[in-house]
Coordinates of C-alpha atoms in Angstrom, one line a residue:
M1 CA 0.1 -0.2 0.0
H2 CA 1.3 3.5 -1.1
A3 CA 0.4 7.3 0.0
F4 CA 1.8 10.6 -0.8
S5 CA 4.5 12.3 1.4
H6 CA 4.4 15.4 2.2
S7 CA 7.8 14.7 3.6
T8 CA 11.7 16.2 2.0
T9 CA 10.4 17.6 -1.0
S10 CA 7.9 19.4 -2.4
T11 CA 7.5 16.7 -5.0
P12 CA 5.1 14.3 -3.8
T13 CA 6.5 10.4 -3.6
A14 CA 5.0 7.2 -2.9
V15 CA 5.9 5.9 0.3
P16 CA 5.3 2.4 0.8
V17 CA 3.8 0.7 3.7
P18 CA 4.3 -3.0 4.4
P19 CA 1.0 -5.1 4.3
S20 CA 1.7 -6.0 7.9
L21 CA 2.1 -2.4 9.3
S22 CA -1.0 -0.8 6.9
L23 CA -4.4 1.0 8.8
P24 CA -6.3 1.5 5.7
V25 CA -8.5 3.5 8.4
I26 CA -5.9 5.9 9.0
E27 CA -5.2 6.4 5.2
A28 CA -8.7 7.0 5.0
A29 CA -10.6 8.3 7.5
F30 CA -7.3 10.7 9.0
P31 CA -6.3 13.2 6.2
R32 CA -3.0 14.3 6.9
Q33 CA -2.2 17.7 7.1
L34 CA 0.8 19.6 7.4
H35 CA 1.6 23.4 9.4
P36 CA 2.2 25.9 6.3
Y37 CA 5.5 26.9 8.5
W38 CA 6.7 23.4 8.3
P39 CA 9.7 23.9 5.5
R40 CA 10.9 26.9 7.9
L41 CA 10.5 24.5 10.9
Q42 CA 12.8 21.9 8.8
E43 CA 15.6 24.5 8.3
K44 CA 15.4 26.5 11.5
T45 CA 15.6 22.9 13.7
R46 CA 18.1 21.5 11.6
T47 CA 20.4 25.0 12.5
W48 CA 19.1 24.4 15.9
L49 CA 20.5 20.9 16.4
L50 CA 23.7 22.3 15.2
E51 CA 23.9 25.1 17.2
K52 CA 23.3 23.2 20.4
R53 CA 25.8 20.5 19.6
L54 CA 23.1 18.2 19.9
M55 CA 24.0 16.3 17.0
P56 CA 27.5 16.0 15.4
A57 CA 27.6 18.3 12.1
D58 CA 28.3 15.4 9.5
K59 CA 24.8 13.3 11.2
V60 CA 22.6 16.7 11.2
E61 CA 23.8 17.0 7.3
E62 CA 23.3 13.4 6.2
Y63 CA 20.6 12.3 8.6
A64 CA 18.9 15.8 10.1
D65 CA 15.8 15.6 7.3
G66 CA 15.6 12.2 6.8
L67 CA 14.9 11.5 10.6
C68 CA 11.3 14.2 9.7
Y69 CA 11.3 14.8 13.4
T70 CA 9.9 18.2 12.2
D71 CA 7.1 16.3 10.1
L72 CA 6.1 14.9 12.6
M73 CA 5.1 18.0 15.0
A74 CA 4.2 20.1 12.1
G75 CA 1.6 17.4 11.5
Y76 CA 0.3 17.4 14.8
Y77 CA 0.1 20.9 16.0
I78 CA -1.7 22.4 13.4
G79 CA -2.3 26.2 14.2
A80 CA 0.1 26.3 16.8
P81 CA 2.2 30.1 16.1
D82 CA 4.9 29.8 14.1
E83 CA 6.7 30.6 17.4
V84 CA 5.2 28.2 19.4
L85 CA 5.6 25.3 16.6
Q86 CA 9.3 26.3 16.3
A87 CA 10.3 25.7 20.7
I88 CA 7.9 22.5 20.1
A89 CA 9.9 20.9 17.2
D90 CA 13.4 22.1 18.9
Y91 CA 12.0 20.6 22.2
S92 CA 10.9 17.1 20.1
A93 CA 14.4 16.9 18.0
W94 CA 15.9 17.2 21.7
F95 CA 13.8 14.3 23.0
F96 CA 14.9 11.8 20.2
V97 CA 18.3 13.3 20.7
W98 CA 17.7 12.2 24.8
D99 CA 16.8 9.1 24.1
D100 CA 19.1 8.2 21.7
R101 CA 22.0 9.1 24.7
H102 CA 19.8 7.0 26.6
D103 CA 20.1 3.8 24.4
R104 CA 24.2 4.2 24.3
D105 CA 24.3 4.6 27.4
I106 CA 22.5 1.8 27.9
V107 CA 24.5 -0.6 25.2
H108 CA 28.1 1.1 27.1
Y109 CA 26.6 0.3 30.5
R110 CA 27.6 3.6 31.3
P111 CA 25.5 3.6 34.3
A112 CA 27.9 6.9 36.4
A113 CA 27.1 8.5 33.0
W114 CA 23.1 8.5 32.9
R115 CA 22.6 9.0 36.7
R116 CA 24.8 12.2 35.9
L117 CA 22.6 12.9 33.2
R118 CA 19.1 12.2 34.9
F119 CA 20.2 14.4 37.8
R120 CA 21.2 17.4 35.5
L121 CA 18.1 17.2 33.5
H122 CA 15.6 17.3 37.1
A123 CA 17.8 20.4 38.0
A124 CA 17.2 22.4 34.4
L125 CA 14.0 21.5 34.9
D126 CA 13.1 23.3 37.9
A127 CA 15.6 26.3 36.8
P128 CA 16.4 26.2 33.0
K129 CA 17.9 29.7 33.0
E130 CA 20.7 28.4 35.1
H131 CA 21.6 25.6 32.7
L132 CA 21.7 27.5 29.3
H133 CA 25.8 27.3 29.5
H134 CA 25.8 23.6 30.8
G135 CA 29.2 22.0 29.4
D136 CA 26.4 18.7 28.5
P137 CA 24.8 20.1 25.5
L138 CA 21.7 17.6 26.2
V139 CA 21.3 19.7 29.6
A140 CA 21.7 23.2 27.7
G141 CA 19.6 22.2 24.8
F142 CA 17.0 21.5 27.1
A143 CA 17.4 23.9 29.5
D144 CA 17.2 26.5 26.3
S145 CA 13.8 24.7 25.1
M146 CA 12.5 25.0 28.5
V147 CA 13.1 28.1 28.3
R148 CA 10.9 29.4 25.2
L149 CA 8.2 26.4 26.1
Y150 CA 7.6 28.0 30.0
S151 CA 7.9 31.7 28.4
F152 CA 4.5 31.0 26.2
M153 CA 2.2 30.2 29.3
P154 CA 1.4 30.9 32.6
R155 CA 3.3 29.5 35.3
T156 CA 0.4 27.3 36.4
W157 CA 0.8 25.1 33.2
N158 CA 5.1 25.4 33.3
M159 CA 4.8 23.8 36.9
R160 CA 2.3 21.3 35.3
F161 CA 4.9 20.5 32.6
A162 CA 7.6 19.8 35.2
R163 CA 5.9 17.5 37.1
H164 CA 4.8 15.2 34.0
F165 CA 8.1 15.7 32.9
H166 CA 10.2 14.6 36.5
A167 CA 8.0 11.7 35.5
V168 CA 9.2 10.8 32.4
I169 CA 12.3 11.0 34.0
E170 CA 12.8 8.8 36.6
A171 CA 10.4 6.3 33.9
Y172 CA 13.6 6.6 31.9
D173 CA 15.6 5.7 34.7
R174 CA 13.4 2.4 35.8
E175 CA 14.2 1.3 31.6
F176 CA 17.4 1.9 32.0
R177 CA 17.5 -0.3 34.9
N178 CA 15.3 -2.6 33.1
R179 CA 17.1 -2.9 30.3
T180 CA 20.9 -3.4 31.8
E181 CA 19.5 -6.4 34.2
G182 CA 17.6 -7.8 31.4
I183 CA 14.1 -7.4 33.4
I184 CA 11.3 -7.7 30.7
P185 CA 8.1 -6.2 32.8
T186 CA 4.9 -8.1 32.3
V187 CA 2.5 -6.6 29.7
E188 CA 0.4 -4.7 32.5
E189 CA 3.6 -3.2 34.2
Y190 CA 5.3 -2.0 30.7
L191 CA 1.5 0.0 29.6
A192 CA 1.9 1.7 33.3
L193 CA 5.8 2.8 31.9
R194 CA 5.2 2.9 28.4
R195 CA 3.0 6.0 28.9
L196 CA 5.5 8.0 30.7
T197 CA 8.6 7.1 28.9
F198 CA 6.5 7.7 25.6
A199 CA 5.5 10.8 27.6
H200 CA 1.8 11.0 26.6
W201 CA 1.2 14.1 29.0
I202 CA 3.3 16.0 27.6
W203 CA 2.7 15.7 23.9
T204 CA -0.9 16.5 25.6
D205 CA -0.1 19.3 27.6
L206 CA 1.8 21.0 24.6
L207 CA -1.5 21.0 23.0
E208 CA -2.7 23.8 25.2
P209 CA 0.3 26.7 24.0
S210 CA -0.9 25.3 20.2
A211 CA -4.1 26.7 21.0
E212 CA -2.9 30.0 22.6
L213 CA -4.9 29.1 26.4
E214 CA -4.3 27.2 29.3
L215 CA -7.2 24.6 29.9
P216 CA -9.1 24.2 33.4
D217 CA -8.5 21.3 35.3
G218 CA -12.5 20.4 35.3
V219 CA -11.9 20.6 31.4
R220 CA -8.7 19.0 31.2
K221 CA -9.4 16.2 33.5
H222 CA -12.9 16.2 32.0
P223 CA -13.8 12.1 30.8
A224 CA -14.5 13.4 27.1
Y225 CA -11.2 15.1 26.6
R226 CA -8.9 13.0 29.0
R227 CA -10.5 9.8 26.9
A228 CA -9.9 11.3 23.5
A229 CA -6.6 12.4 24.7
L230 CA -5.1 8.9 26.0
L231 CA -6.6 6.8 23.2
S232 CA -4.5 9.1 21.0
Q233 CA -1.3 8.7 23.0
E234 CA -2.2 4.7 23.1
F235 CA -2.4 4.4 19.5
A236 CA 1.0 6.0 18.9
A237 CA 2.5 3.8 21.6
W238 CA 1.6 1.3 20.4
Y239 CA 2.2 2.1 16.5
N240 CA 5.0 3.1 17.6
D241 CA 5.5 -0.8 18.9
L242 CA 4.4 -2.4 16.0
C243 CA 7.0 -0.5 13.7
S244 CA 10.1 -0.8 15.9
L245 CA 9.9 -4.0 17.2
P246 CA 12.2 -5.2 14.7
K247 CA 15.0 -2.5 15.7
E248 CA 14.5 -3.3 19.2
I249 CA 14.7 -7.1 18.8
A250 CA 18.1 -6.5 17.0
G251 CA 19.1 -4.1 19.8
D252 CA 18.2 -6.7 22.7
E253 CA 15.6 -4.2 24.4
V254 CA 13.1 -5.2 27.1
H255 CA 10.7 -2.6 26.3
N256 CA 8.1 -3.2 24.1
L257 CA 4.6 -4.6 24.0
G258 CA 5.5 -7.4 21.6
I259 CA 8.2 -8.4 23.7
S260 CA 6.1 -8.7 26.3
L261 CA 3.5 -10.6 25.2
I262 CA 5.8 -13.2 23.8
K263 CA 7.6 -13.1 27.5
H264 CA 5.1 -13.3 29.8
E265 CA 1.7 -14.3 27.7
G266 CA 3.4 -17.3 25.3
L267 CA 2.6 -15.7 22.1
T268 CA 4.8 -16.9 19.5
L269 CA 6.1 -13.4 17.2
E270 CA 3.3 -13.2 14.9
E271 CA 0.2 -13.8 17.2
A272 CA 2.4 -10.4 19.6
V273 CA 2.5 -8.5 16.1
T274 CA -1.7 -9.3 15.4
E275 CA -2.4 -8.8 19.1
I276 CA -1.0 -5.3 18.6
R277 CA -2.3 -4.5 15.6
R278 CA -5.5 -5.2 17.6
R279 CA -5.2 -3.0 20.2
V280 CA -4.0 -0.3 17.8
E281 CA -6.6 -0.6 16.0
T282 CA -9.4 -1.0 19.2
C283 CA -7.6 2.9 19.9
I284 CA -8.9 4.3 16.4
S285 CA -12.5 3.0 16.9
G286 CA -12.6 4.2 20.0
F287 CA -11.0 7.6 19.4
L288 CA -13.4 7.9 16.9
D289 CA -16.5 7.5 19.4
A290 CA -14.4 9.7 22.0
E291 CA -13.8 12.4 19.6
R292 CA -17.4 12.8 19.2
L293 CA -18.1 13.2 22.6
A294 CA -15.2 15.5 23.5
L295 CA -16.6 18.2 20.5
E296 CA -20.0 17.6 22.1
F297 CA -18.2 18.6 25.3
A298 CA -16.4 21.5 23.8
D299 CA -20.0 22.8 22.3
S300 CA -21.3 22.6 26.0
L301 CA -18.4 24.7 27.0
A302 CA -20.0 27.6 25.0
D303 CA -21.4 29.4 27.3
G304 CA -23.1 32.9 25.8
T305 CA -19.7 34.6 27.9
V306 CA -16.3 35.5 26.4
R307 CA -14.4 33.1 28.3
G308 CA -17.2 30.4 27.5
K309 CA -16.3 30.9 24.0
E310 CA -12.8 30.9 24.7
I311 CA -12.1 27.8 26.6
A312 CA -14.9 25.9 24.2
A313 CA -12.5 26.9 20.7
A314 CA -9.5 26.0 22.8
V315 CA -10.7 22.5 23.0
R316 CA -11.8 21.9 19.6
A317 CA -8.6 23.0 18.7
C318 CA -6.6 20.2 20.9
V319 CA -9.2 17.6 19.9
C320 CA -8.8 19.0 16.2
N321 CA -5.3 18.4 16.9
M322 CA -5.5 15.1 19.2
R323 CA -7.1 13.4 15.9
N324 CA -3.9 14.3 13.6
W325 CA -1.7 12.9 16.3
F326 CA -2.8 9.7 14.1
S327 CA -1.8 10.6 10.6
S328 CA 1.3 12.1 11.6
V329 CA 2.6 9.4 14.0
Y330 CA 1.7 6.8 10.9
W331 CA 3.1 8.5 8.3
F332 CA 6.3 9.2 10.7
H333 CA 7.1 5.5 11.0
H334 CA 7.0 5.0 7.5
E335 CA 9.1 8.1 6.3
S336 CA 11.8 8.8 8.8
G337 CA 15.1 6.8 9.0
R338 CA 14.1 5.9 12.4
Y339 CA 12.9 3.0 11.5
M340 CA 14.7 1.9 8.6
V341 CA 16.2 -0.8 10.1
D342 CA 17.2 -3.2 7.1
S343 CA 19.3 0.1 5.6
W344 CA 21.1 0.0 8.7
D345 CA 25.0 -1.5 8.1
D346 CA 24.5 -2.9 11.7
R347 CA 21.2 -3.5 12.9
S348 CA 21.7 -3.2 16.3
T349 CA 23.3 0.4 15.6
P350 CA 21.1 3.5 14.2
P351 CA 24.0 5.4 12.0
Y352 CA 22.3 8.9 13.0
V353 CA 23.6 8.2 16.3
N354 CA 26.7 9.1 18.4
N355 CA 28.1 6.2 19.1
E356 CA 31.2 7.6 21.5
A357 CA 31.7 7.9 24.7
A358 CA 29.1 11.2 24.6
G359 CA 28.0 11.9 28.9
E360 CA 31.3 10.6 30.3
K361 CA 33.0 14.2 30.3

């Protein structure tokens, strides 16, 4: 099955989707969009990666555009002000680089380096301005992202975002221990951990600066809004597991829904793939129902006041972007060089990572 890519060229090209990974409902019912700022976004994020020394210049030149990190964000946060989308895209690129450092610290067994980085990120999250010139580019780049993201929203949003990301850092630490000790979590343990390592609530939080309004707690926590948000993120996490299963088996990973199903439920590889697909498809059908209820909830917030009208419009914008997440995640996995394991010289070592002793300084 093919679709037309809007990735790194202005001319659409056919992108093959393997039958085992194709989701006709996404291609038919979730039309893809890209923020009009995307071409500039790609250029500026590439420059930011270089300026912050987050990737070596040769890696940026050869791989940055093909990794499609900016495409993923430009397909999600539609309607965001350009400067907000730029900050989100740079932060997202940082997140992928952090994920790669975490992986290399595990592969090369560098627990001291990981521990230092973990504590530094916690500190930078709480006081980013004090870490803008940190010696570790990963810490300085993170601090830069946080200063920019925090500037768009009130202190209450910033505190919530920080609380959510502190939990993500600690989840990465649990993943570090599991992988270095060879512990494969049970399915339920894995699903709970995955919601944190995939940063479900971080990407959901970022819908609000994109809509230019912090949502009241009662709105964010309303079952209609929260269920739509959760299903959009669960789809992304589980579809990622489906697509990255070969990469993670090659890298002796222990964190993948398929790997937990094989280890703890006794499924074969083929059965595990079928079960992940079933869960992914359930997320899609569940979201279509949740989306309708969330939009009805948005309509109910328009109570005739200016404030009610603003909140209702922001909720609609957030829910529409939850929908955009499905198509953006789907095509990202078929366009990004991050998942093209068969093209790598070494299936356990991504060609775009710095495989040296980063973080040991």
